[in-house]
mmCIF file of C-alpha atoms in Angstrom:
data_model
loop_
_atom_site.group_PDB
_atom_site.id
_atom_site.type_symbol
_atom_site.label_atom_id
_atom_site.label_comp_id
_atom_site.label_asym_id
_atom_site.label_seq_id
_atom_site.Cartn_x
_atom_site.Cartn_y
_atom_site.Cartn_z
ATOM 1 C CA UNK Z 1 -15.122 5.728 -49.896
ATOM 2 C CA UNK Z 2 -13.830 2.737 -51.855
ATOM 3 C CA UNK Z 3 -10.221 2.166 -51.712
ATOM 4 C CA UNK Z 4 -9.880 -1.259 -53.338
ATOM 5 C CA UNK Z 5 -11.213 -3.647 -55.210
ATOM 6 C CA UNK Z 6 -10.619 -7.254 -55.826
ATOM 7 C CA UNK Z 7 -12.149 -8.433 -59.240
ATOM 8 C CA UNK Z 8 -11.746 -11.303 -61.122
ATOM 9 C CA UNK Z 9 -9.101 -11.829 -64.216
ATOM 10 C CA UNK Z 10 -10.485 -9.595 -67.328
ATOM 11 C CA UNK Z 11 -11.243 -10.756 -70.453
ATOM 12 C CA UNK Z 12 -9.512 -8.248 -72.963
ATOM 13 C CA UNK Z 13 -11.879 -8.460 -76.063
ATOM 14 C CA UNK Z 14 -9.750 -6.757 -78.725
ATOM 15 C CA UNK Z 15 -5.717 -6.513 -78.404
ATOM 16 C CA UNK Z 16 -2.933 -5.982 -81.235
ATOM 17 C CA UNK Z 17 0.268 -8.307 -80.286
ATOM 18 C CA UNK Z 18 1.538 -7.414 -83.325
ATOM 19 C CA UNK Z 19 4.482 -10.257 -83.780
ATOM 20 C CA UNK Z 20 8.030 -11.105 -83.973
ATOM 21 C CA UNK Z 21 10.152 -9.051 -81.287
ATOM 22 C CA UNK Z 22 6.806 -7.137 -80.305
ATOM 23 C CA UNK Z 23 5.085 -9.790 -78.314
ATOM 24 C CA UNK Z 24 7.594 -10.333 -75.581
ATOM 25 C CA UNK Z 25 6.227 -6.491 -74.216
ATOM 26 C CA UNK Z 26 2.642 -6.788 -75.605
ATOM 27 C CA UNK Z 27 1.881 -10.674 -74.283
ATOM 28 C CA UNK Z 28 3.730 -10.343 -71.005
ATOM 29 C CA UNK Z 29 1.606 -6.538 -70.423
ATOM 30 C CA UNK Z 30 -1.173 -8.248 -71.126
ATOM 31 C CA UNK Z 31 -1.390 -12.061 -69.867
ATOM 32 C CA UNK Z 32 -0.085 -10.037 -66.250
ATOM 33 C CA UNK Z 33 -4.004 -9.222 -65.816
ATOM 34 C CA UNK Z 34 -5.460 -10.777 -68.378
ATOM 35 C CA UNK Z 35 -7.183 -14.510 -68.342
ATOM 36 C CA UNK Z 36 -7.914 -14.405 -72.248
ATOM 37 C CA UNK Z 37 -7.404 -11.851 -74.564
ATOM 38 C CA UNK Z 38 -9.312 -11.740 -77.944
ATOM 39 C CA UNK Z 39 -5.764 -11.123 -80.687
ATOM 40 C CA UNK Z 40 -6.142 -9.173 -83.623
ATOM 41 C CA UNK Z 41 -5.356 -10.822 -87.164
ATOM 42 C CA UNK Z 42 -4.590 -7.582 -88.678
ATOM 43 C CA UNK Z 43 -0.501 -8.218 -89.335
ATOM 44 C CA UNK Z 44 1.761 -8.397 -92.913
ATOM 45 C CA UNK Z 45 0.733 -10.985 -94.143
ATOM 46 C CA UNK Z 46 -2.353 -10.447 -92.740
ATOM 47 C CA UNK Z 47 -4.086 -13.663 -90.644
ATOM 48 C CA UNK Z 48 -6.378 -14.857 -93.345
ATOM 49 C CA UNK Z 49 -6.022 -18.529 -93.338
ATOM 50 C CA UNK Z 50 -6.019 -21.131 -90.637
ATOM 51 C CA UNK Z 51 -2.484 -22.484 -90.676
ATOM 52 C CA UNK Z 52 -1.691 -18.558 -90.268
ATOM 53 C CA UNK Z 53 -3.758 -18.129 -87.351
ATOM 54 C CA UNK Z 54 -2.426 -21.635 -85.709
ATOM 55 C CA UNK Z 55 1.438 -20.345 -86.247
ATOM 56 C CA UNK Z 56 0.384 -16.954 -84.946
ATOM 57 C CA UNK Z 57 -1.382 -18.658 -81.668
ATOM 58 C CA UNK Z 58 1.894 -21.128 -81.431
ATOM 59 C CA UNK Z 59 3.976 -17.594 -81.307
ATOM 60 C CA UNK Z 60 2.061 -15.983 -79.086
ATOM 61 C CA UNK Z 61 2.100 -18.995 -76.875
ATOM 62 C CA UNK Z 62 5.780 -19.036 -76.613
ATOM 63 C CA UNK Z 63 5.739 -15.731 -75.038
ATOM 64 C CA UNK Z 64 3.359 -16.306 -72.412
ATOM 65 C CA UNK Z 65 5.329 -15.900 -68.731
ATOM 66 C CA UNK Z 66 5.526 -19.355 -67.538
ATOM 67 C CA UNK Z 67 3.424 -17.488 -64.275
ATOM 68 C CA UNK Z 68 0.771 -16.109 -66.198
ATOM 69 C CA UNK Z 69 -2.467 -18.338 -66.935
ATOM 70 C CA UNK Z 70 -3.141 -16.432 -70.033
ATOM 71 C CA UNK Z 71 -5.291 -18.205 -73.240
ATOM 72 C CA UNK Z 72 -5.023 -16.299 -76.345
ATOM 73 C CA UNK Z 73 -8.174 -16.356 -78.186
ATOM 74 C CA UNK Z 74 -7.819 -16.277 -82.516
ATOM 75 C CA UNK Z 75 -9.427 -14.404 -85.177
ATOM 76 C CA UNK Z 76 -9.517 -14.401 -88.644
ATOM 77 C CA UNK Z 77 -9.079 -11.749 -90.878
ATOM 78 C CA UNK Z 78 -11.652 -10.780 -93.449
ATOM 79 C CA UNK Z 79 -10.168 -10.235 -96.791
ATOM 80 C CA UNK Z 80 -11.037 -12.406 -100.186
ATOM 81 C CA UNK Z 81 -8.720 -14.767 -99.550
ATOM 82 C CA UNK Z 82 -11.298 -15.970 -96.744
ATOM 83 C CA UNK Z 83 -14.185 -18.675 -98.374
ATOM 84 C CA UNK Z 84 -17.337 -20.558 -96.811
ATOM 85 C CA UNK Z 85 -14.797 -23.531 -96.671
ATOM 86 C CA UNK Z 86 -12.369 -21.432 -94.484
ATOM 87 C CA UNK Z 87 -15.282 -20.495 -91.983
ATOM 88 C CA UNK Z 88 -16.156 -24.086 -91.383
ATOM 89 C CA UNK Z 89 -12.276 -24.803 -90.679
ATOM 90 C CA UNK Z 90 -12.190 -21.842 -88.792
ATOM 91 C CA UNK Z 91 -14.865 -23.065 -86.480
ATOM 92 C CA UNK Z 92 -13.230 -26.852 -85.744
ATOM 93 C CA UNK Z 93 -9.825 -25.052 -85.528
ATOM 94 C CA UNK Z 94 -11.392 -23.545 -82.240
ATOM 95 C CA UNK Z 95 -11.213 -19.722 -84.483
ATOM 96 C CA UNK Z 96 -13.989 -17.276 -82.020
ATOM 97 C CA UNK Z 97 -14.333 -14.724 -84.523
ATOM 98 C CA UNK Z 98 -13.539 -13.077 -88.046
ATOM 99 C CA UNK Z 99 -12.229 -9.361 -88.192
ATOM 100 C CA UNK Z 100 -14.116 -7.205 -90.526
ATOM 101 C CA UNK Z 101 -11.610 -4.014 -91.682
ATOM 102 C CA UNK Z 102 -13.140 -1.572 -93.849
ATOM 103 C CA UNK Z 103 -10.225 -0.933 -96.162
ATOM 104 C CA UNK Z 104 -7.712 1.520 -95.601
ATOM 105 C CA UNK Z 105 -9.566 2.503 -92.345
ATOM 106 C CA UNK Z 106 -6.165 1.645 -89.798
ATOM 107 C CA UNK Z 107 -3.012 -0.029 -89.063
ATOM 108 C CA UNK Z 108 -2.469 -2.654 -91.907
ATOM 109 C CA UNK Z 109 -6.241 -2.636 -93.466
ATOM 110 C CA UNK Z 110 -5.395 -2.752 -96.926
ATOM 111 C CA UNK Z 111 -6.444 -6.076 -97.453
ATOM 112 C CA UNK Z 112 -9.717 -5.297 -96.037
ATOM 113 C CA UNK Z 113 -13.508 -4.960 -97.207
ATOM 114 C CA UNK Z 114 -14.034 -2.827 -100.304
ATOM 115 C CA UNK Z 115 -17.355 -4.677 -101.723
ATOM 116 C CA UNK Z 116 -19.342 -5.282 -99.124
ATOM 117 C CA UNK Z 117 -22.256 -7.290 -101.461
ATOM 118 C CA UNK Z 118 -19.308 -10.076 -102.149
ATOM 119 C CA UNK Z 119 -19.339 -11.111 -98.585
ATOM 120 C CA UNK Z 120 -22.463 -13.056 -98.626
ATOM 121 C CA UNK Z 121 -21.691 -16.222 -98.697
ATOM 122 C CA UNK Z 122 -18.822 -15.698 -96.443
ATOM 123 C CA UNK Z 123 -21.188 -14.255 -93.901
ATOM 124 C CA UNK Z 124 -24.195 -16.633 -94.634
ATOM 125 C CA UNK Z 125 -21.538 -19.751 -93.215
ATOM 126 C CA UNK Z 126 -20.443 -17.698 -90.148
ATOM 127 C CA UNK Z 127 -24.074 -17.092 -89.735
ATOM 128 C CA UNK Z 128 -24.905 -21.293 -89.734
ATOM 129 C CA UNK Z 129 -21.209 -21.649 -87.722
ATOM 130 C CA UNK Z 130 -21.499 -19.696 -85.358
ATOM 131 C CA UNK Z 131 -18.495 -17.373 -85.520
ATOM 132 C CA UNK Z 132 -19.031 -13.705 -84.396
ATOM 133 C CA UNK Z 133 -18.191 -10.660 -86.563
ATOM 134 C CA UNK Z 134 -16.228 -8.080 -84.997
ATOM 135 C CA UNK Z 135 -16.626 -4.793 -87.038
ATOM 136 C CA UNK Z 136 -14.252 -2.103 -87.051
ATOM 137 C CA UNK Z 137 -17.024 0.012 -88.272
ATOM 138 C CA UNK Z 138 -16.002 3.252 -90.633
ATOM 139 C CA UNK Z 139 -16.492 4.306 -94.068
ATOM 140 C CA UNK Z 140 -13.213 5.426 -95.321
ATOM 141 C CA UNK Z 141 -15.083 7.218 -98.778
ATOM 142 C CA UNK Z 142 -12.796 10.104 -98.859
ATOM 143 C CA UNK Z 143 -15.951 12.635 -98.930
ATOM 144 C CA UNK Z 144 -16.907 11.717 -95.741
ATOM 145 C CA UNK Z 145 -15.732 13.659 -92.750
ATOM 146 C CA UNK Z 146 -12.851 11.453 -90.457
ATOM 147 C CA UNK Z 147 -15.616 12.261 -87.526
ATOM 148 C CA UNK Z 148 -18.487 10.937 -89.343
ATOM 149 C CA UNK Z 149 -16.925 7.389 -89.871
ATOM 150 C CA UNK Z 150 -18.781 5.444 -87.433
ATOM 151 C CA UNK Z 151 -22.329 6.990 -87.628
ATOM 152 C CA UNK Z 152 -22.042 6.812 -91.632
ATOM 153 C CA UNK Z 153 -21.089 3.344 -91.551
ATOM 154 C CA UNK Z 154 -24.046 2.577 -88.981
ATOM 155 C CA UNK Z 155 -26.455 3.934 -91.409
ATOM 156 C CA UNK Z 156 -25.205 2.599 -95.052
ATOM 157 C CA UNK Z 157 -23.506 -0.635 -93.518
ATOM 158 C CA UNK Z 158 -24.281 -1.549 -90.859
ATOM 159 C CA UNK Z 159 -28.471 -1.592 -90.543
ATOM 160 C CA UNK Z 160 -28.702 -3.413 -93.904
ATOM 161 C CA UNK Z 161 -26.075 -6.137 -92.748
ATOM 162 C CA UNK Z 162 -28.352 -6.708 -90.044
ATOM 163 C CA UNK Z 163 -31.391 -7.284 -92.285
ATOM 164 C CA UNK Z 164 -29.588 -9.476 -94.399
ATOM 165 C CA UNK Z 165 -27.911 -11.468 -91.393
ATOM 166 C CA UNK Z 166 -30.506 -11.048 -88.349
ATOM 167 C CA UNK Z 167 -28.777 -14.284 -86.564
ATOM 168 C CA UNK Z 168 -25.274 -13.700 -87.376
ATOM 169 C CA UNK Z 169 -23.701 -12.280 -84.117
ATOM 170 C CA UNK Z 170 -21.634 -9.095 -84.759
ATOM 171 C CA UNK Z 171 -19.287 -6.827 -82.028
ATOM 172 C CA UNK Z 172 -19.094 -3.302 -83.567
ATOM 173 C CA UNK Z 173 -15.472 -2.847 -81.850
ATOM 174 C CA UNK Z 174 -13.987 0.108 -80.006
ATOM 175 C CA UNK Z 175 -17.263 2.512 -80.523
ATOM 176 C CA UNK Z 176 -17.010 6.282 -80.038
ATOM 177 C CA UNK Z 177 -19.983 7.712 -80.281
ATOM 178 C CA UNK Z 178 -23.259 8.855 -78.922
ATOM 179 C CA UNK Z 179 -24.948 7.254 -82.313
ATOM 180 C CA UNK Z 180 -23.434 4.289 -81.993
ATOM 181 C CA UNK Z 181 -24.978 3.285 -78.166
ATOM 182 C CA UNK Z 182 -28.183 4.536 -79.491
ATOM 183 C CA UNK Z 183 -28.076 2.307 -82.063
ATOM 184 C CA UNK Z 184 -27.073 -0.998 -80.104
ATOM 185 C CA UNK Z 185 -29.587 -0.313 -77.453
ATOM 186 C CA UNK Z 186 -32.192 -0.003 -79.588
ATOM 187 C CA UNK Z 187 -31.363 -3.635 -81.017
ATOM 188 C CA UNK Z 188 -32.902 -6.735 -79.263
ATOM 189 C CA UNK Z 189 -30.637 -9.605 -79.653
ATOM 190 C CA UNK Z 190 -26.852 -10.208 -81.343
ATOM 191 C CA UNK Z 191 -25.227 -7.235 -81.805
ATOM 192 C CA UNK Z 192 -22.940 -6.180 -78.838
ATOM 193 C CA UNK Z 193 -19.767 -3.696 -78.664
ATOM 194 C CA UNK Z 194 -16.397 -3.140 -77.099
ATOM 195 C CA UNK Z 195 -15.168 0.007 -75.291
ATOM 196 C CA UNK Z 196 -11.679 1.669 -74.985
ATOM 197 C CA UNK Z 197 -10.022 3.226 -72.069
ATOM 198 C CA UNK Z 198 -9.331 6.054 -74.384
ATOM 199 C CA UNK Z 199 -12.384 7.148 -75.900
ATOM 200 C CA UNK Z 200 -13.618 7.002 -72.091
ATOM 201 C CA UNK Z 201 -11.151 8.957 -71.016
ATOM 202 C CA UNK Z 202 -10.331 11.893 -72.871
ATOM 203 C CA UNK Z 203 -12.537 13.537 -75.898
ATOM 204 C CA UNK Z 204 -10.932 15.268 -79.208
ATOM 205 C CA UNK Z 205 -9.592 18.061 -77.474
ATOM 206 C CA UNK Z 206 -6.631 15.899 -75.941
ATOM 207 C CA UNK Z 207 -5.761 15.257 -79.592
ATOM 208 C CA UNK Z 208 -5.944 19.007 -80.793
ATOM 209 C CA UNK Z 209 -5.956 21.732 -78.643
ATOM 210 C CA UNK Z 210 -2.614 23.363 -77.995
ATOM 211 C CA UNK Z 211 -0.568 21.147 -80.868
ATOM 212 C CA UNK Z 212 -1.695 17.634 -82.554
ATOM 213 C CA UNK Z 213 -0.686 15.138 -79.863
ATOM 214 C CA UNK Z 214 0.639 11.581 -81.653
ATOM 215 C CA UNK Z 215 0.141 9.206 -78.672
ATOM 216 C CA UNK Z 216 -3.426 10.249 -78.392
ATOM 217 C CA UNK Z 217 -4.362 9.467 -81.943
ATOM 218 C CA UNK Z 218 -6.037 6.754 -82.299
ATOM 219 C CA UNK Z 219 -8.475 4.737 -85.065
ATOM 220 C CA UNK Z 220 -11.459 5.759 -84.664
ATOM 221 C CA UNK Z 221 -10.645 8.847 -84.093
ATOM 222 C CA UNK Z 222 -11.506 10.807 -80.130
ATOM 223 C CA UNK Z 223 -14.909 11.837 -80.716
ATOM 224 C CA UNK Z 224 -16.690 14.990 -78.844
ATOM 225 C CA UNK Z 225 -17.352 15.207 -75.339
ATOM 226 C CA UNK Z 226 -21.013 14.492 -75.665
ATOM 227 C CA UNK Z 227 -20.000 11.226 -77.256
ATOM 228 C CA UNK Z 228 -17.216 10.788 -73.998
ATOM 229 C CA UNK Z 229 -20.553 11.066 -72.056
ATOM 230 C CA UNK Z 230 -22.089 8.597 -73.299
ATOM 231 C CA UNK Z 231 -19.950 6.144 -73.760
ATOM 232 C CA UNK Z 232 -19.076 6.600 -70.260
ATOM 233 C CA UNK Z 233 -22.833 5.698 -69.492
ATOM 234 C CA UNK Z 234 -22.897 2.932 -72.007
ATOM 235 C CA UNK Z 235 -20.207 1.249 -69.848
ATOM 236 C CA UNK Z 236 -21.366 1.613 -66.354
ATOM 237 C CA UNK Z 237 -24.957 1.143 -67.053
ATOM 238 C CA UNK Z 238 -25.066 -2.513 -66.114
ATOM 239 C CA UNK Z 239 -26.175 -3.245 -69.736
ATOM 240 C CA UNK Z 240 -24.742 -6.750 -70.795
ATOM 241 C CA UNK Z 241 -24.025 -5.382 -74.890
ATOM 242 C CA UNK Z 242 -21.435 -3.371 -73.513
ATOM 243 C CA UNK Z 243 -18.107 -4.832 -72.513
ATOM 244 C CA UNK Z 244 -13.992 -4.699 -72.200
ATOM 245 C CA UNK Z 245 -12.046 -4.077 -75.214
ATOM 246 C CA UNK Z 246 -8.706 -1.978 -75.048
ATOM 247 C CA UNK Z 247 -7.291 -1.838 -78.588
ATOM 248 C CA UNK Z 248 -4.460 -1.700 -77.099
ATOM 249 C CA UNK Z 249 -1.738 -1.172 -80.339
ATOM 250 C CA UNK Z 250 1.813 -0.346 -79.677
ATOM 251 C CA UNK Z 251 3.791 1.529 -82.175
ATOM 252 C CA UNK Z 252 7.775 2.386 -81.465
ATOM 253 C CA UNK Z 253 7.660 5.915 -80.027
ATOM 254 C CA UNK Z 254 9.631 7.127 -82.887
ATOM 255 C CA UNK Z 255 7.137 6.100 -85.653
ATOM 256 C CA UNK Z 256 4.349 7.819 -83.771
ATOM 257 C CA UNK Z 257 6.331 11.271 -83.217
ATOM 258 C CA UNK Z 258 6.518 11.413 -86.992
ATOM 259 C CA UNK Z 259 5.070 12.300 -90.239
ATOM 260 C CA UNK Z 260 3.400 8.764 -90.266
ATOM 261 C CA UNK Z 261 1.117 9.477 -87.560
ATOM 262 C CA UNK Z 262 0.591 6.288 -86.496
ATOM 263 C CA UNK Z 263 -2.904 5.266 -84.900
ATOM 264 C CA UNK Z 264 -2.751 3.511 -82.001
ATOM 265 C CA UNK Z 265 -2.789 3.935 -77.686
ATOM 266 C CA UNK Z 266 -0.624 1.214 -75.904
ATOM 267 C CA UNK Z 267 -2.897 0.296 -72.698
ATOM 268 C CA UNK Z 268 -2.020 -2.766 -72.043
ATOM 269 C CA UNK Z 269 0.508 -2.167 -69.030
ATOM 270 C CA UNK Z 270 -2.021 -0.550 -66.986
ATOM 271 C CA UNK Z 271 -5.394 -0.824 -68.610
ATOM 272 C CA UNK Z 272 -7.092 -1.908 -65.588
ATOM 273 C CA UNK Z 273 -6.310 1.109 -63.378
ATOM 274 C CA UNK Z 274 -7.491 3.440 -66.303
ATOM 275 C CA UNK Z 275 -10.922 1.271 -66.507
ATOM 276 C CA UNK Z 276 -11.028 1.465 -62.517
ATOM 277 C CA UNK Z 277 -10.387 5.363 -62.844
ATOM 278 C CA UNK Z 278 -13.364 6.022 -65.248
ATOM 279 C CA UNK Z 279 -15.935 4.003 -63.098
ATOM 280 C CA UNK Z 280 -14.945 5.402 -59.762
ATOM 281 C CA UNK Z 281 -15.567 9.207 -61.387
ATOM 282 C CA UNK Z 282 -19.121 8.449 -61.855
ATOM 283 C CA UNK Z 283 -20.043 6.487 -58.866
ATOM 284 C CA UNK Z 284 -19.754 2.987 -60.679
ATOM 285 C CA UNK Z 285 -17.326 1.222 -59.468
ATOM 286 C CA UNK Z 286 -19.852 -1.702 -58.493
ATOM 287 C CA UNK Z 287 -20.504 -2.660 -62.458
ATOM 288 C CA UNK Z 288 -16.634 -2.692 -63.846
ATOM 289 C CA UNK Z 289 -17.193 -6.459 -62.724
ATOM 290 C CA UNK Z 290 -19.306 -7.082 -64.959
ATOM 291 C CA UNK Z 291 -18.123 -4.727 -67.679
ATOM 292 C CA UNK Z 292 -14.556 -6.689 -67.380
ATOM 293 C CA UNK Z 293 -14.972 -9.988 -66.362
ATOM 294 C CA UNK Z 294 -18.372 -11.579 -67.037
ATOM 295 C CA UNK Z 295 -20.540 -9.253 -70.032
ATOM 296 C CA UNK Z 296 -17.802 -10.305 -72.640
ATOM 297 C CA UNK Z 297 -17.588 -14.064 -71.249
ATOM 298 C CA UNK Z 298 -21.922 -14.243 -71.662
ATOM 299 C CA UNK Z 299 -21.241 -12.456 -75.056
ATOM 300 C CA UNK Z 300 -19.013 -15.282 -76.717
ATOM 301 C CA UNK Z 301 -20.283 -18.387 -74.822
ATOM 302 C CA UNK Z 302 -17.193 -18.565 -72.156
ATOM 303 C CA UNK Z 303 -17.263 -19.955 -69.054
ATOM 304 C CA UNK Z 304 -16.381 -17.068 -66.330
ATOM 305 C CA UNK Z 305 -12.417 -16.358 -65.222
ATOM 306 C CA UNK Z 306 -10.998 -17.367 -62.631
ATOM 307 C CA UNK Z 307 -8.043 -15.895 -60.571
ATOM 308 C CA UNK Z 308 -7.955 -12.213 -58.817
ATOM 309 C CA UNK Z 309 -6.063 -8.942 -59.165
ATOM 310 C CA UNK Z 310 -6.581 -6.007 -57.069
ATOM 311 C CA UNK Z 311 -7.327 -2.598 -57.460
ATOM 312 C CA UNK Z 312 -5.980 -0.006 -55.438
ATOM 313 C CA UNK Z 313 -7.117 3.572 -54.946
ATOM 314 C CA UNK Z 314 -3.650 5.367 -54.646
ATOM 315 C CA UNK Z 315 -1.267 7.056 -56.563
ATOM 316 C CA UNK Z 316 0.870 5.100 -59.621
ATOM 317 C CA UNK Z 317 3.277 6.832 -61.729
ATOM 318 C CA UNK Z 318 3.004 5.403 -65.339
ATOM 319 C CA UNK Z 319 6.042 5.090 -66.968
ATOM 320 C CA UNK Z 320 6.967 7.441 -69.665
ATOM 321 C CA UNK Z 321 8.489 5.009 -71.565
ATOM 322 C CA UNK Z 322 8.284 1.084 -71.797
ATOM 323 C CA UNK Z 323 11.067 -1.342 -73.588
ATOM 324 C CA UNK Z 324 9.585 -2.624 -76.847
ATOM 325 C CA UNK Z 325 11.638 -3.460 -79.580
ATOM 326 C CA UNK Z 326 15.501 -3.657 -79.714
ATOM 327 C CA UNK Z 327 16.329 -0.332 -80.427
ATOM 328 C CA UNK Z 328 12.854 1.175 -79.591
ATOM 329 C CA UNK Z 329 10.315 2.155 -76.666
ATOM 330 C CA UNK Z 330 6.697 2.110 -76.513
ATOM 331 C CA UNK Z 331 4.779 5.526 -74.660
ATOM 332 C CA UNK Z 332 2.176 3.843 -72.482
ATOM 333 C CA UNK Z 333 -1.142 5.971 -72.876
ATOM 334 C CA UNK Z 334 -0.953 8.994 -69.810
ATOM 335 C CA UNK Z 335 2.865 7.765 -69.744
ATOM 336 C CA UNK Z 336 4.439 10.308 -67.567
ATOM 337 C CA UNK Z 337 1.854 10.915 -65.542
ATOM 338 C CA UNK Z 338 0.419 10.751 -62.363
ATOM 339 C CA UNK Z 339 -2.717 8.238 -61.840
ATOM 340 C CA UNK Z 340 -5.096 8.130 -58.672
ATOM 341 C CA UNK Z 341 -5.590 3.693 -59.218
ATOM 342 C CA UNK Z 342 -2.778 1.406 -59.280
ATOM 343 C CA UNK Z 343 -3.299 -2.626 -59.916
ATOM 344 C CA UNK Z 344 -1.642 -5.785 -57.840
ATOM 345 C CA UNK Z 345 -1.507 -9.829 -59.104
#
C-alpha cells in the first residue's frame, strides 16, 4: 500500500486571489505548493485592460513569501471593454489567457458575456495570437434549470464556437458533468478542461440533504453522483485534456453563512491532500502526476516544474477556520474535519 508520494510542484490552473487584504492568506496558501498558478481577472473593477492586469500581477507579487518560488500567471477578463488591439497587447504583455464569464453566472460576472455574436473579432485575434479561452461555461437564461447550466451551454454555445473558431484553444473550466467529458473526449485537438477538488469529492447531496450547507456551494453548482463518477474517471484516466484547476475562492465565513449565499470553496490550504485523497480511492494514485504537474504545463506551452512536495498517507486535521481578512476568517473546504493525506514542502 502506498504511503507517500513525492511529486513535483503543481500547476494550479484556475485560482481567485481576490485583492487588497485577501492575498496575504490566498497567495501565501497557494505559492506554499504551488510553482504557478493561473489568477482569475474576475475582481471590482474587473481585470479588463493591460495596465490592470500588470498592477494586479505587481500586487500579487508583493505577497509572495520571500521562500516560495511561486510565478503568477495573468488573465484577462472578457467584457466589451476588451478589443482586437487589447489581445495583441495582451499577448506581448506576456497575458496566457482571456476569461470568458457568462453574465451573471458567479462571483462578480456582471460585466461578462451577454451577446455572444459581438465577440468575433475579439476571438478571431486570440485565435491568430495565440491566447487560450478559458470558459466558465453556463447559460444563466432564467428558464433554464441551475443543473442544466453546463450541458445547455455545451449545446447552444459552446459546439458552434467551435465551428466558428476550430484553432482557437479554449479550457471549459471547473466542469461538472458527465456531458461535459463526453463532449471533450469526443473532440480531437484544442479544447481541454480543468477539474475541482470539490466536484470530485462530494456530489449535490453534500449541498442539500439534511439543511442547505453554504461552504459547499459552489459555481457550477455539485452535480449528481453519476456526474461525481465521471469526473472522477475523467481525471485519473491518463487523458492529457484533463488537468488541475481548484477554483479555489475564499469568501469571509460570515458572508457565506448568510442570505447572500456566496459561491465559492476555499482549497487552497490543502488542495493537494484532497487531490491525493480522490486518486488513492480509485487505485490512481500513479496519474495525479500527470493530472497536477505536467497535462496543464503540455496544455499552455510551459516548460515542466521544478521543486518537490510530499504526500503523506496519514491523518491531518483541517482547520476549521483560517485568518483572512482583519476582522474575518475563511472555512477551508472539509474544515473541521478529519483527512486520511496530509502534504510536506
Amino acid at each position: 500500500m502506498t504511503t507517500s508520494i513525492t511529486l513535483p510542484r503543481f500547476d494550479d490552473m484556475h485560482v481567485h486571489f481576490r485583492d487588497g487584504a485577501a492575498l496575504k492568506r490566498t497567495v501565501a496558501d497557494t505559492s506554499r505548493w504551488c510553482a504557478r498558478a493561473l489568477i482569475m481577472p474576475n475582481l471590482v473593477p474587473a481585470v479588463d485592460s493591460i495596465a490592470a492586469v500588470q498592477s494586479y500581477r505587481e500586487r500579487i507579487i508583493a505577497h509572495i513569501p520571500p521562500e516560495h518560488d511561486f510565478t503568477p500567471l495573468m488573465s484577462l477578463y472578457l467584457s466589451e471593454h476588451l478589443s482586437p488591439d487589447t489581445v495583441r497587447q495582451a499577448k506581448a504583455a506576456g497575458v496566457v489567457a482571456i476569461k470568458w464569464y457568462s453574465k451573471g453566472a458567479t462571483t462578480n460576472s456582471t460585466q461578462g458575456v451577454a451577446n455572444v455574436d459581438s465577440l468575433a473579432p475579439v476571438l478571431e485575434a486570440m485565435q491568430k495570437e495565440g491566447l487560450l479561452l478559458l470558459i466558465h461555461g453556463e447559460v444563466t437564461d432564467a428558464d433554464i434549470d441551475i443543473f442544466d447550466r453546463e450541458s445547455r451551454f455545451i449545446e447552444r454555445i459552446l459546439m458552434p464556437l467551435r465551428r466558428n473558431f476550430p484553432a482557437l484553444k479554449i479550457v471549459m473550466e471547473h466542469i461538472t458533468t458527465a456531458q461535459a467529458v463526453q463532449y471533450i473526449r469526443s473532440q480531437s485537438e484544442h479544447l481541454a478542461a480543468t477539474i475541482t477538488p470539490q466536484h470530485l469529492l462530494f456530489n449535490r447531496n453534500r449541498l442539500l440533504v439534511g439543511g442547505v450547507k453554504p461552504h459547499y456551494y459552489c459555481l457550477p453548482i455539485l452535480k449528481t453522483e453519476s456526474d461525481r463518477l465521471a469526473l472522477i474517471d475523467a481525471a485519473t484516466s491518463g487523458d492529457p485534456r484533463f488537468f488541475l484547476g481548484t477554483d479555489s475562492a475564499p469568501h469571509a465565513k460570515h458572508t457565506k453563512e448568510n442570505a447572500c449565499g456566496c459561491a465559492g470553496c476555499y482549497t487552497a490550504w490543502h488542495a493537494p491532500a484532497l487531490y491525493a485523497q480522490v486518486f488513492d480511492s480509485v487505485g490512481k494514485l500513479d496519474k495525479l502526476k500527470d493530472f497536477a504537474c505536467r497535462f496543464g504545463a503540455d496544455y499552455y506551452g510551459l516548460p515542466y516544474n521544478s521543486g518537490e512536495i510530499v504526500l503523506k498517507k496519514q491523518a491531518m486535521r483541517i482547520p476549521e477556520h483560517l485568518p483572512y481578512l482583519e476582522d474575518s476568517t475563511v472555512v477551508a473546504l472539509e474544515g473541521g474535519s478529519e483527512w486520511q493525506w496530509s502534504m510536506e514542502i
